[in-house]
Structure formats: C-alpha cells, structure tokens
Amino acid sequence: MDSMMMGAMRSNMMSMPDMAMMDMSVMQACMDACSACEQACTVCSTQMMDCSPACMNCADMCNTMMRSMMRMQGMTPASMMAMLDACIAMCQTCMDECMQHADSSEVCKMCAQACQACMDACMAVKNMMMAAA
Amino acid sequence: MDSMMMGAMRSNMMSMPDMAMMDMSVMQACMDACSACEQACTVCSTQMMDCSPACMNCADMCNTMMRSMMRMQGMTPASMMAMLDACIAMCQTCMDECMQHADSSEVCKMCAQACQACMDACMAVKNMMMAAA
Amino acid sequence: MDSMMMGAMRSNMMSMPDMAMMDMSVMQACMDACSACEQACTVCSTQMMDCSPACMNCADMCNTMMRSMMRMQGMTPASMMAMLDACIAMCQTCMDECMQHADSSEVCKMCAQACQACMDACMAVKNMMMAAA
Amino acid sequence: MDSMMMGAMRSNMMSMPDMAMMDMSVMQACMDACSACEQACTVCSTQMMDCSPACMNCADMCNTMMRSMMRMQGMTPASMMAMLDACIAMCQTCMDECMQHADSSEVCKMCAQACQACMDACMAVKNMMMAAA
C-alpha cells in the first residue's frame, strides 16, 4: 500500500482510543498479506476442483478482512478479533487443502504459502491488539 | 433461494460426514438472512457517515458468509464456526451503530433489524452444528 | 427486497435529475435478478471445472451490479450503462458455458436460467434509461 | 503480483487461442492497478459522504475486474471488452467526484490518481486486445 495512503489511515486510527497505540506497520503488513492471499487463492481456484471451493472461500474472507482494516472506523475490538480469527481459520482450511497437492501443483504450493503468510500476519495483529488492551 | 437449487446443495452436503445431519432449512434461512442483511447494509452505507463504515464491513462479511455456505465443500466445522462468530460480531457492531440513529432514520432502523435477524440466523446454524457434533 | 427499503431508495433517486423518472419496480426486479444470479452462479461454480471460472466471474459482476444500483448516488448515466452492458455480457458468457452441460447437470441448467433472467432484467433497465434520456 | 504466480497464469492464457498473443506484463500492470484502485477507493469511501458511494462502486468494480483477469478461462473477448469499458467508466465517475475535493482532501487526491492509473491500465489492455484481434 502507498505510503501517503497509510498516512491518511494513521490519522483515522489516532481518533480511536483503543487503536491509537497500534503499530501501523503491523496493520499494513496484514492488509498486504490479505491482498496477496486473495490473489493467490483466486488464481488457484481455477486450477482443480479439489481445492477450488476452499480457495474461493478464502479469497472472499481475505478481501473482507483487508477492506475492514481499511475501514477501522466501523470496527470494534470485539468484531476485529472475531474477523481475524475467521480469516486465520479460513486460511488454515485452504492451506490444508492445497498442501495435499503442493507436490504436483506449483500454484497450490504458492497458494498454501500465501495462506500461511496471511495467517501469520493476522496473528501479529491479534498479538498487538492483546498487548495494547 | 430457489427450491431446486437447494436440492442441489442438499446432495453436496450429504457427501460430507460432519454435515450430513444438518437441517437444510436452517442453512437456507441463514443464507437468506445474510443476503437481506448485505442489501440493507449496502443501502444504509450511503445515508450518513456515522454508520457507513460499519455498514460496509457488515455487507462484505454477510456476503462472504452467504457464499461460503453455498460452497460448503470448501469449509470445515472449525472454519464454519469461526466465520459464523465473525458474522455475528460484525452484525452486532453494525446494529449497535445504526440503533443510535434508528429514531431519526428509517433506513438505519431497517438495517439494525436486518442485522438482528442475521445474527439470530447465524446463531441457529451454530446451535445446529453443536447439537450434531 | 423489502418494500420499506425500496421506499428509502426511491427518495434517494428522486434527488437525481436523470433518475427521477425511473420506474423503481424495474430497478427492483433487476436487483433481485442480480442477487438470484449471484447465488446460482456461486453454487454452480463448485460443480465442475468447465464452467467454474465463468460462474465466479458472473457471480462477482452480478454482486457489483446489484450493489451499484443500491448506491445510485455514486453512478452517472454513462457508468450505469457501461456496467449494465458488462453484466449482460458476463451473463451471456456464463450462460453459453453452462448451456453446454445443461442436459447432464441440473445445477448448470438452473444457472443458465438465472443468467438469462438477469440479462433480461438488465436490458429492461437499459431500455427504461434510454426512454427517459 | 508474484512472478511465479504470473508464470502459472501465463500457461493458462496460452491455452486460449484469442489470448495467446497477449503480453502478460500489460495484464499484470492492469491487475496491479485494479488492486491499488480498490484499496484507495476503500479508504476514500470512509472520508466524506460526497464521494463515498462512487468510491464504493469503483472499489467493487475494480475488484471484479482484477479477479476476472485472474480467471481468464471464464472470459470471452466480448465479455472482457465490456468489463474493461465498465471499469473505465466507473473509474471516470469516481475520479470526477473525488477531483471536486482534491484540493482540500489528500485522500481524495490519491483516490483520483489511482482511478486515473486504473483507467490507463485498462485502456492499455483494450488496445492490446484490439491489436491482437
């Protein structure tokens, strides 16, 4: 994400008491990981029927997660936590499915890696929120 | 949702051991409530800045929830539970926001009602899944 | 769509000179057809690889079309026309694909019917807009 | 987008006669511009009511455009052209709106720039398709 756009988001966050202490670089890394995961899952969903439904579910959840982090004015700590948990769970489901054919499909392997990276990034935001609470 | 389409979905579900016992009418009611909530939130998001970000977040989450229930082949009980919790939490956030101006805005009032109905429908699916587990 | 929600949308439309003459029942029918088509395409996208990518493209386009009609404050006649053309073209692509296996798949047959209905409903909005211009 | 993922997409494209001649770097630039525009519009949609509906419409259209380019197996030249036209028209609508307050809002200025870049990238794909036809 563009650094000027991040500056605009930072000032939004500052107006929210619960969020003012949050490290924007951790948020930015999570939004980028969600975007990369949505893209990997979207490509992977066209490759084989086995993982396609999980990939589509994961693409939609990652897009919803990313957008919600760009619209933090409409989030509470409780809904943010629940969304992060859902995104982590959906990435886990998709990764488990794609790992089953990662040896034979380069796309599935990349998709599983993008899911793992997105899970890690969501977990980092969760940890930051729990430390700030 | 069309009854013939529901028939097609029912046969999908039957192939999943964990889901075979689920009452499709409860699933159908939840998908319909998600769709109605997405629509109400989308209209409401154009009315005033106060609730608009929460309405957009809720519209996206409800759409993702509905679609995931139509692609159950790509869900596990764990990811399904986490998604339902996220949808309930997001509807709660949006409803709390819209209720603050439900007296002055008919659209916010309807949006809050759609959020409540969606929460109830998601809770019914959760209860059914826990009873089946 | 709920009739009270339609009332709220009607008053939005009245404030737009180009749109004030439009018959809301034609708009409502189009939004409902987009929603039904998104749902049919989403279910159909999980059935077989042949039509799955076209069904996913169509589901996303129909959702975007429906939402844009619910946020007419952010549309111009030019962008509205272009979006309707894109939705019609995408439904045509998906219908052509699904019709190739409509004899063997009940879901593809229903999906093709939903695409046709959505095309017809978008065309009706186009005709209304051209008559009003 | 990841270069290995682009390699996977390139081999998909090669199997489509009409698309085999297309320069993947032009496609890649367009998908990246759609993603950047979706993100800018999503942030901008939370800033002020004037442009919010146009920004939301544009964010959804750009996401749909990006995803469809990642699922080219489900596109035809005709639906691809119509989608590009719709994306260009929607970016124009959003840019025109955001330019009206670009002097007072840094976010609107960035959003308008992202819309312009997305329009240019879509136009480049259109030109490439017309040259290849």
PDB file of C-alpha atoms in Angstrom, chain C residues 41-117:
ATOM      1  CA  CYS C  41     -23.506 -18.923 -10.101  1.00  0.00           C
ATOM      2  CA  THR C  42     -21.886 -19.360  -6.682  1.00  0.00           C
ATOM      3  CA  VAL C  43     -23.465 -22.794  -6.222  1.00  0.00           C
ATOM      4  CA  CYS C  44     -22.710 -23.759  -9.841  1.00  0.00           C
ATOM      5  CA  SER C  45     -19.051 -22.711  -9.506  1.00  0.00           C
ATOM      6  CA  THR C  46     -18.461 -25.669  -7.172  1.00  0.00           C
ATOM      7  CA  GLN C  47     -19.809 -28.359  -9.527  1.00  0.00           C
ATOM      8  CA  MET C  48     -17.315 -28.790 -12.385  1.00  0.00           C
ATOM      9  CA  MET C  49     -14.169 -27.119 -13.642  1.00  0.00           C
ATOM     10  CA  ASP C  50     -15.548 -26.424 -17.129  1.00  0.00           C
ATOM     11  CA  CYS C  51     -17.862 -23.589 -16.152  1.00  0.00           C
ATOM     12  CA  SER C  52     -16.498 -22.716 -12.707  1.00  0.00           C
ATOM     13  CA  PRO C  53     -14.349 -19.711 -13.741  1.00  0.00           C
ATOM     14  CA  ALA C  54     -17.178 -18.197 -15.815  1.00  0.00           C
ATOM     15  CA  CYS C  55     -19.606 -18.732 -12.925  1.00  0.00           C
ATOM     16  CA  MET C  56     -17.258 -16.988 -10.474  1.00  0.00           C
ATOM     17  CA  ASN C  57     -16.778 -14.057 -12.851  1.00  0.00           C
ATOM     18  CA  CYS C  58     -20.538 -13.787 -13.286  1.00  0.00           C
ATOM     19  CA  ALA C  59     -21.244 -14.009  -9.548  1.00  0.00           C
ATOM     20  CA  ASP C  60     -18.833 -11.139  -8.849  1.00  0.00           C
ATOM     21  CA  MET C  61     -20.195  -8.975 -11.680  1.00  0.00           C
ATOM     22  CA  CYS C  62     -23.817  -9.532 -10.598  1.00  0.00           C
ATOM     23  CA  ASN C  63     -22.987  -8.614  -6.999  1.00  0.00           C
ATOM     24  CA  THR C  64     -21.181  -5.455  -8.148  1.00  0.00           C
ATOM     25  CA  MET C  65     -24.141  -4.553 -10.398  1.00  0.00           C
ATOM     26  CA  MET C  66     -26.678  -5.073  -7.598  1.00  0.00           C
ATOM     27  CA  ARG C  67     -24.688  -3.031  -5.094  1.00  0.00           C
ATOM     28  CA  SER C  68     -24.152  -0.205  -7.569  1.00  0.00           C
ATOM     29  CA  MET C  69     -27.899   0.021  -8.141  1.00  0.00           C
ATOM     30  CA  MET C  70     -28.283   0.357  -4.373  1.00  0.00           C
ATOM     31  CA  ARG C  71     -25.753   3.219  -4.396  1.00  0.00           C
ATOM     32  CA  MET C  72     -27.095   5.234  -7.322  1.00  0.00           C
ATOM     33  CA  GLN C  73     -25.776   8.444  -5.724  1.00  0.00           C
ATOM     34  CA  GLY C  74     -22.392   7.234  -6.953  1.00  0.00           C
ATOM     35  CA  MET C  75     -23.426   6.439 -10.525  1.00  0.00           C
ATOM     36  CA  THR C  76     -23.792   8.526 -13.662  1.00  0.00           C
ATOM     37  CA  PRO C  77     -25.937   7.528 -16.643  1.00  0.00           C
ATOM     38  CA  ALA C  78     -22.699   6.719 -18.537  1.00  0.00           C
ATOM     39  CA  SER C  79     -21.222   4.453 -15.872  1.00  0.00           C
ATOM     40  CA  MET C  80     -24.623   2.852 -15.272  1.00  0.00           C
ATOM     41  CA  MET C  81     -24.964   1.986 -18.968  1.00  0.00           C
ATOM     42  CA  ALA C  82     -21.434   0.554 -19.129  1.00  0.00           C
ATOM     43  CA  MET C  83     -21.991  -1.548 -16.012  1.00  0.00           C
ATOM     44  CA  LEU C  84     -25.280  -2.919 -17.390  1.00  0.00           C
ATOM     45  CA  ASP C  85     -23.530  -3.831 -20.656  1.00  0.00           C
ATOM     46  CA  ALA C  86     -20.766  -5.610 -18.725  1.00  0.00           C
ATOM     47  CA  CYS C  87     -23.286  -7.513 -16.608  1.00  0.00           C
ATOM     48  CA  ILE C  88     -25.215  -8.571 -19.719  1.00  0.00           C
ATOM     49  CA  ALA C  89     -22.004  -9.697 -21.469  1.00  0.00           C
ATOM     50  CA  MET C  90     -20.800 -11.641 -18.437  1.00  0.00           C
ATOM     51  CA  CYS C  91     -24.186 -13.363 -18.001  1.00  0.00           C
ATOM     52  CA  GLN C  92     -24.096 -14.284 -21.701  1.00  0.00           C
ATOM     53  CA  THR C  93     -20.623 -15.833 -21.322  1.00  0.00           C
ATOM     54  CA  CYS C  94     -21.654 -17.830 -18.266  1.00  0.00           C
ATOM     55  CA  MET C  95     -24.962 -18.930 -19.820  1.00  0.00           C
ATOM     56  CA  ASP C  96     -23.236 -20.110 -23.025  1.00  0.00           C
ATOM     57  CA  GLU C  97     -20.805 -22.172 -20.958  1.00  0.00           C
ATOM     58  CA  CYS C  98     -23.434 -23.675 -18.641  1.00  0.00           C
ATOM     59  CA  MET C  99     -25.815 -24.472 -21.509  1.00  0.00           C
ATOM     60  CA  GLN C 100     -23.189 -26.888 -22.860  1.00  0.00           C
ATOM     61  CA  HIS C 101     -23.851 -29.216 -19.937  1.00  0.00           C
ATOM     62  CA  ALA C 102     -27.423 -28.282 -19.079  1.00  0.00           C
ATOM     63  CA  ASP C 103     -28.648 -31.716 -20.222  1.00  0.00           C
ATOM     64  CA  SER C 104     -26.453 -33.588 -17.763  1.00  0.00           C
ATOM     65  CA  SER C 105     -26.367 -31.085 -14.879  1.00  0.00           C
ATOM     66  CA  GLU C 106     -29.470 -29.710 -13.220  1.00  0.00           C
ATOM     67  CA  VAL C 107     -27.385 -27.033 -11.474  1.00  0.00           C
ATOM     68  CA  CYS C 108     -25.898 -25.768 -14.760  1.00  0.00           C
ATOM     69  CA  LYS C 109     -29.411 -25.627 -16.231  1.00  0.00           C
ATOM     70  CA  MET C 110     -30.654 -23.523 -13.305  1.00  0.00           C
ATOM     71  CA  CYS C 111     -27.561 -21.327 -13.505  1.00  0.00           C
ATOM     72  CA  ALA C 112     -28.137 -20.693 -17.230  1.00  0.00           C
ATOM     73  CA  GLN C 113     -31.768 -19.765 -16.494  1.00  0.00           C
ATOM     74  CA  ALA C 114     -30.683 -17.321 -13.783  1.00  0.00           C
ATOM     75  CA  CYS C 115     -28.189 -15.755 -16.221  1.00  0.00           C
ATOM     76  CA  GLN C 116     -30.907 -15.345 -18.854  1.00  0.00           C
ATOM     77  CA  ALA C 117     -33.267 -13.739 -16.324  1.00  0.00           C
TER      78      ALA C 117
END
